């Protein structure tokens, strides 16, 4: 596989190439994280990939050095996340699996098992329609989504923005998991979800999908400031990474709808995405993971 091909969404990747990209990427990323941790916090041999700050639970409890450390880790991870998602999408396509399963890439511990399974699944031919969802959704759902471009965009932004704020409140105030699910899984899933709503009735171009994917995350950030759940500095620190992940999720949504995804299959996908985000909070709470 050529280096330029690592960044592309189209095509397929075999088991051996996928395993090689994954193992090399993890090795490079882990050592970069150790170097960053040593530079910021003086960690030598005790850096924990799953919980880099140990007992730090909330952004507003972080010192300035810890805040810069987390921001650096997040920004450095963006190219690795992009390559990981793109390569996983191609491996899923090669294995004949729905590409939306790439959301499992973002869940602690689950992603390790997911990687191992994809390294073992043999190639299998599948139709373009199978990339969207494995089963049809309920009939009649489409009448609640406007057919106009502006109407569907407004609905997608409003629904995902409200869901995003609800998940933030659930994760921080109810479940108490202020971790990777909030920083990574949530913006990515919001990006996918918004694009799938927006393109429910007809295909959209990439720029339209990205715009719709970014706005809900921005609205959630503004809402967090207005309701005083977080300070301006904390939100601004997390914004670049959250927006990048939302764009990545929007790109996945674009890929799905561009492959002639049938509208009636969409609701099944929605239900899975809605359940995955709080599930990630629960995993973090159970294993006490915090960024």
Tab-separated table of C-alpha atoms in Angstrom:
chain	number	residue	atom	x	y	z
A	1	UNK	CA	0.000	0.000	0.000
A	2	UNK	CA	1.343	3.437	-0.987
A	3	UNK	CA	1.574	6.214	1.602
A	4	UNK	CA	-0.934	8.393	-0.282
A	5	UNK	CA	-3.415	5.525	-0.249
A	6	UNK	CA	-3.483	5.497	3.556
A	7	UNK	CA	-5.546	8.692	3.572
A	8	UNK	CA	-8.183	7.611	1.043
A	9	UNK	CA	-11.626	6.217	1.845
A	10	UNK	CA	-12.221	4.334	-1.381
A	11	UNK	CA	-10.956	0.894	-2.285
A	12	UNK	CA	-10.191	-2.172	-0.197
A	13	UNK	CA	-7.433	-3.365	2.126
A	14	UNK	CA	-6.481	-6.986	2.766
A	15	UNK	CA	-5.854	-8.591	6.125
A	16	UNK	CA	-2.051	-8.494	6.000
A	17	UNK	CA	-1.862	-4.845	4.930
A	18	UNK	CA	-4.437	-3.847	7.536
A	19	UNK	CA	-2.543	-5.612	10.314
A	20	UNK	CA	0.744	-4.036	9.218
A	21	UNK	CA	-0.691	-0.514	9.108
A	22	UNK	CA	-2.344	-0.984	12.491
A	23	UNK	CA	0.692	-2.375	14.288
A	24	UNK	CA	3.127	0.162	12.830
A	25	UNK	CA	0.708	3.009	13.550
A	26	UNK	CA	0.214	1.929	17.169
A	27	UNK	CA	3.967	1.618	17.685
A	28	UNK	CA	4.660	5.091	16.290
A	29	UNK	CA	1.738	6.690	18.133
A	30	UNK	CA	2.581	5.087	21.470
A	31	UNK	CA	6.183	6.258	21.349
A	32	UNK	CA	5.124	9.756	20.323
A	33	UNK	CA	2.733	9.834	23.281
A	34	UNK	CA	5.503	8.718	25.625
A	35	UNK	CA	7.767	11.453	24.267
A	36	UNK	CA	5.050	14.083	24.729
A	37	UNK	CA	4.289	12.833	28.250
A	38	UNK	CA	7.959	12.972	29.173
A	39	UNK	CA	8.267	16.501	27.792
A	40	UNK	CA	5.199	17.880	29.581
A	41	UNK	CA	4.885	15.848	32.763
A	42	UNK	CA	8.253	14.217	33.249
A	43	UNK	CA	6.896	10.675	32.832
A	44	UNK	CA	9.671	8.227	32.029
A	45	UNK	CA	8.361	4.673	31.987
A	46	UNK	CA	4.913	4.979	33.570
A	47	UNK	CA	2.886	6.543	30.743
A	48	UNK	CA	-0.562	4.934	30.528
A	49	UNK	CA	-2.131	5.157	27.065
A	50	UNK	CA	-5.628	4.465	28.428
A	51	UNK	CA	-5.455	7.023	31.270
A	52	UNK	CA	-2.619	9.510	30.601
A	53	UNK	CA	-3.537	11.788	33.519
A	54	UNK	CA	-4.292	9.126	36.089
A	55	UNK	CA	-6.785	10.534	38.590
A	56	UNK	CA	-7.585	13.812	36.808
A	57	UNK	CA	-11.308	13.652	36.089
A	58	UNK	CA	-12.444	16.997	34.718
A	59	UNK	CA	-11.045	19.620	32.418
A	60	UNK	CA	-11.644	22.368	34.957
A	61	UNK	CA	-9.447	20.517	37.471
A	62	UNK	CA	-6.422	20.332	35.181
A	63	UNK	CA	-3.302	22.400	35.673
A	64	UNK	CA	-2.086	24.515	32.762
A	65	UNK	CA	0.635	21.969	31.975
A	66	UNK	CA	-1.877	19.105	32.007
A	67	UNK	CA	-4.278	21.048	29.777
A	68	UNK	CA	-1.518	21.711	27.245
A	69	UNK	CA	-0.491	18.070	27.500
A	70	UNK	CA	-3.992	16.812	26.671
A	71	UNK	CA	-4.375	19.339	23.838
A	72	UNK	CA	-1.063	18.221	22.349
A	73	UNK	CA	-2.002	14.541	22.608
A	74	UNK	CA	-5.321	15.197	20.892
A	75	UNK	CA	-3.875	17.269	18.057
A	76	UNK	CA	-1.017	14.857	17.386
A	77	UNK	CA	-3.485	11.970	17.234
A	78	UNK	CA	-5.564	13.494	14.400
A	79	UNK	CA	-3.513	12.065	11.475
A	80	UNK	CA	-3.384	8.673	13.199
A	81	UNK	CA	-7.158	8.705	13.694
A	82	UNK	CA	-7.683	9.638	10.031
A	83	UNK	CA	-5.441	6.839	8.753
A	84	UNK	CA	-6.963	4.371	11.220
A	85	UNK	CA	-10.523	5.195	10.222
A	86	UNK	CA	-9.799	5.238	6.474
A	87	UNK	CA	-7.929	1.931	6.611
A	88	UNK	CA	-10.625	0.332	8.780
A	89	UNK	CA	-13.359	1.447	6.368
A	90	UNK	CA	-11.474	-0.193	3.493
A	91	UNK	CA	-10.907	-3.391	5.499
A	92	UNK	CA	-14.619	-3.535	6.401
A	93	UNK	CA	-15.493	-3.098	2.738
A	94	UNK	CA	-13.041	-5.842	1.777
A	95	UNK	CA	-14.595	-8.162	4.379
A	96	UNK	CA	-18.118	-7.406	3.148
A	97	UNK	CA	-19.150	-5.697	6.397
A	98	UNK	CA	-21.109	-2.421	6.825
A	99	UNK	CA	-18.630	0.444	6.986
A	100	UNK	CA	-20.431	2.193	9.863
A	101	UNK	CA	-18.897	-0.434	12.161
A	102	UNK	CA	-15.824	1.804	12.059
A	103	UNK	CA	-17.353	3.628	15.058
A	104	UNK	CA	-15.995	0.746	17.174
A	105	UNK	CA	-12.536	2.113	16.381
A	106	UNK	CA	-13.141	4.808	19.015
A	107	UNK	CA	-14.136	2.676	22.011
A	108	UNK	CA	-11.485	1.657	24.565
A	109	UNK	CA	-10.671	-2.066	24.721
A	110	UNK	CA	-13.454	-2.850	22.239
A	111	UNK	CA	-11.268	-1.422	19.482
A	112	UNK	CA	-8.506	-3.932	20.267
A	113	UNK	CA	-10.869	-6.888	19.803
A	114	UNK	CA	-12.335	-5.177	16.729
A	115	UNK	CA	-8.856	-4.871	15.211
A	116	UNK	CA	-8.081	-8.540	15.827
A	117	UNK	CA	-11.361	-9.646	14.246
A	118	UNK	CA	-10.726	-7.549	11.136
A	119	UNK	CA	-7.258	-9.059	10.854
A	120	UNK	CA	-8.920	-12.484	10.600
A	121	UNK	CA	-12.047	-11.894	8.498
A	122	UNK	CA	-11.562	-13.164	4.916
A	123	UNK	CA	-12.403	-11.059	1.849
A	124	UNK	CA	-16.034	-11.201	0.723
A	125	UNK	CA	-17.902	-9.533	-2.107
A	126	UNK	CA	-20.875	-7.339	-1.202
A	127	UNK	CA	-23.180	-4.868	-2.910
A	128	UNK	CA	-22.735	-1.088	-2.440
A	129	UNK	CA	-26.064	-0.954	-0.592
A	130	UNK	CA	-24.767	-3.256	2.139
A	131	UNK	CA	-22.238	-0.628	3.234
A	132	UNK	CA	-24.993	1.408	4.902
A	133	UNK	CA	-26.894	-0.863	7.260
A	134	UNK	CA	-27.403	-4.593	7.741
A	135	UNK	CA	-31.172	-4.475	8.003
A	136	UNK	CA	-34.041	-2.195	6.852
A	137	UNK	CA	-35.337	0.445	9.199
A	138	UNK	CA	-38.976	1.076	10.193
A	139	UNK	CA	-41.354	2.314	7.523
A	140	UNK	CA	-42.812	5.801	7.752
A	141	UNK	CA	-39.733	7.427	9.275
A	142	UNK	CA	-39.046	9.441	6.142
A	143	UNK	CA	-42.173	11.591	6.488
A	144	UNK	CA	-40.678	13.322	9.525
A	145	UNK	CA	-37.611	14.492	7.583
A	146	UNK	CA	-38.059	17.497	5.242
A	147	UNK	CA	-37.378	16.903	1.557
A	148	UNK	CA	-35.837	20.332	0.985
A	149	UNK	CA	-32.111	20.837	1.342
A	150	UNK	CA	-32.495	23.654	3.880
A	151	UNK	CA	-35.154	21.834	5.880
A	152	UNK	CA	-33.220	18.583	6.130
A	153	UNK	CA	-30.052	20.475	7.094
A	154	UNK	CA	-31.891	22.405	9.817
A	155	UNK	CA	-33.435	19.228	11.214
A	156	UNK	CA	-30.117	17.365	11.145
A	157	UNK	CA	-28.291	20.174	12.946
A	158	UNK	CA	-31.044	20.661	15.536
A	159	UNK	CA	-31.522	16.971	16.348
A	160	UNK	CA	-27.818	16.147	16.584
A	161	UNK	CA	-27.094	19.329	18.524
A	162	UNK	CA	-29.741	18.454	21.124
A	163	UNK	CA	-28.530	14.850	21.297
A	164	UNK	CA	-24.938	16.012	21.652
A	165	UNK	CA	-25.758	18.326	24.556
A	166	UNK	CA	-27.808	15.575	26.212
A	167	UNK	CA	-24.910	13.132	25.928
A	168	UNK	CA	-22.469	15.687	27.333
A	169	UNK	CA	-24.730	16.228	30.350
A	170	UNK	CA	-25.181	12.468	30.729
A	171	UNK	CA	-21.464	11.801	30.525
A	172	UNK	CA	-20.296	14.572	32.842
A	173	UNK	CA	-23.098	14.973	35.382
A	174	UNK	CA	-24.902	11.603	35.460
A	175	UNK	CA	-22.414	8.878	34.563
A	176	UNK	CA	-19.363	10.889	35.547
A	177	UNK	CA	-17.190	9.658	32.662
A	178	UNK	CA	-15.219	12.651	31.432
A	179	UNK	CA	-13.074	10.647	29.057
A	180	UNK	CA	-12.312	9.462	25.562
A	181	UNK	CA	-15.961	8.724	24.757
A	182	UNK	CA	-16.788	12.384	25.289
A	183	UNK	CA	-13.780	13.719	23.408
A	184	UNK	CA	-13.604	11.222	20.551
A	185	UNK	CA	-16.676	8.993	20.107
A	186	UNK	CA	-19.260	11.753	20.599
A	187	UNK	CA	-18.091	14.277	17.950
A	188	UNK	CA	-17.412	11.496	15.443
A	189	UNK	CA	-20.867	9.931	15.912
A	190	UNK	CA	-22.545	13.341	15.770
A	191	UNK	CA	-20.815	13.967	12.449
A	192	UNK	CA	-22.025	10.655	11.015
A	193	UNK	CA	-25.535	11.027	12.440
A	194	UNK	CA	-26.062	14.563	11.115
A	195	UNK	CA	-24.996	13.631	7.582
A	196	UNK	CA	-27.222	10.547	7.519
A	197	UNK	CA	-30.206	12.677	8.482
A	198	UNK	CA	-29.266	15.372	5.992
A	199	UNK	CA	-28.870	12.930	3.089
A	200	UNK	CA	-31.893	10.814	3.984
A	201	UNK	CA	-33.921	11.685	0.873
A	202	UNK	CA	-31.225	12.390	-1.703
A	203	UNK	CA	-27.415	12.390	-2.075
A	204	UNK	CA	-25.422	15.452	-0.987
A	205	UNK	CA	-21.981	16.645	-1.981
A	206	UNK	CA	-18.984	16.496	0.351
A	207	UNK	CA	-18.878	20.181	1.284
A	208	UNK	CA	-22.550	20.181	2.238
A	209	UNK	CA	-22.054	17.098	4.395
A	210	UNK	CA	-19.039	18.572	6.190
A	211	UNK	CA	-20.872	21.823	6.915
A	212	UNK	CA	-23.809	19.954	8.433
A	213	UNK	CA	-21.443	17.721	10.432
A	214	UNK	CA	-19.527	20.639	11.981
A	215	UNK	CA	-22.415	22.867	13.051
A	216	UNK	CA	-23.919	20.579	15.748
A	217	UNK	CA	-20.543	20.277	17.490
A	218	UNK	CA	-20.174	24.053	17.418
A	219	UNK	CA	-23.664	24.477	18.864
A	220	UNK	CA	-22.871	22.025	21.661
A	221	UNK	CA	-19.745	24.022	22.513
A	222	UNK	CA	-21.682	27.294	22.654
A	223	UNK	CA	-24.384	25.653	24.787
A	224	UNK	CA	-21.765	24.365	27.234
A	225	UNK	CA	-20.509	27.905	27.730
A	226	UNK	CA	-23.992	29.425	28.048
A	227	UNK	CA	-25.187	26.932	30.657
A	228	UNK	CA	-21.854	27.220	32.502
A	229	UNK	CA	-21.013	23.522	32.289
A	230	UNK	CA	-17.547	24.462	31.064
A	231	UNK	CA	-15.460	27.595	30.712
A	232	UNK	CA	-14.546	29.281	27.455
A	233	UNK	CA	-10.897	28.206	27.643
A	234	UNK	CA	-11.816	24.551	28.204
A	235	UNK	CA	-14.214	24.530	25.261
A	236	UNK	CA	-11.736	26.303	22.983
A	237	UNK	CA	-9.054	23.796	23.929
A	238	UNK	CA	-11.236	20.858	22.923
A	239	UNK	CA	-12.808	22.553	19.876
A	240	UNK	CA	-10.137	21.873	17.198
A	241	UNK	CA	-10.043	18.157	17.888
A	242	UNK	CA	-13.825	17.840	18.252
A	243	UNK	CA	-14.381	19.659	14.952
A	244	UNK	CA	-11.775	17.511	13.199
A	245	UNK	CA	-13.485	14.339	14.430
A	246	UNK	CA	-16.896	15.673	13.432
A	247	UNK	CA	-15.508	16.313	9.942
A	248	UNK	CA	-14.141	12.784	9.898
A	249	UNK	CA	-17.539	11.416	10.908
A	250	UNK	CA	-19.180	13.600	8.285
A	251	UNK	CA	-16.815	12.176	5.685
A	252	UNK	CA	-17.863	8.660	6.652
A	253	UNK	CA	-21.506	9.679	6.357
A	254	UNK	CA	-20.765	11.113	2.924
A	255	UNK	CA	-19.081	7.875	1.821
A	256	UNK	CA	-22.078	5.826	2.976
A	257	UNK	CA	-24.705	7.949	1.240
A	258	UNK	CA	-22.560	8.304	-1.880
A	259	UNK	CA	-22.611	4.512	-2.325
A	260	UNK	CA	-26.345	4.593	-3.045
A	261	UNK	CA	-27.411	3.916	0.510
A	262	UNK	CA	-31.095	3.127	0.605
A	263	UNK	CA	-33.080	5.652	2.700
A	264	UNK	CA	-35.211	2.992	4.433
A	265	UNK	CA	-32.078	1.484	5.939
A	266	UNK	CA	-31.112	4.712	7.672
A	267	UNK	CA	-33.104	4.462	10.968
A	268	UNK	CA	-31.425	1.180	11.915
A	269	UNK	CA	-28.089	2.964	11.691
A	270	UNK	CA	-29.407	5.874	13.789
A	271	UNK	CA	-30.431	3.593	16.648
A	272	UNK	CA	-26.994	1.986	16.791
A	273	UNK	CA	-25.173	5.337	16.850
A	274	UNK	CA	-27.438	6.730	19.563
A	275	UNK	CA	-26.738	3.737	21.817
A	276	UNK	CA	-22.980	3.606	21.202
A	277	UNK	CA	-22.115	6.993	22.722
A	278	UNK	CA	-23.582	6.412	26.217
A	279	UNK	CA	-22.221	2.873	26.031
A	280	UNK	CA	-18.719	4.321	25.725
A	281	UNK	CA	-19.357	6.459	28.822
A	282	UNK	CA	-20.383	3.330	30.691
A	283	UNK	CA	-17.218	1.489	29.690
A	284	UNK	CA	-15.084	4.400	30.879
A	285	UNK	CA	-16.975	4.587	34.139
A	286	UNK	CA	-16.523	0.862	34.716
A	287	UNK	CA	-12.770	0.859	34.098
A	288	UNK	CA	-12.229	4.364	35.528
A	289	UNK	CA	-10.686	5.796	32.341
A	290	UNK	CA	-10.167	9.550	32.181
A	291	UNK	CA	-8.312	11.680	29.639
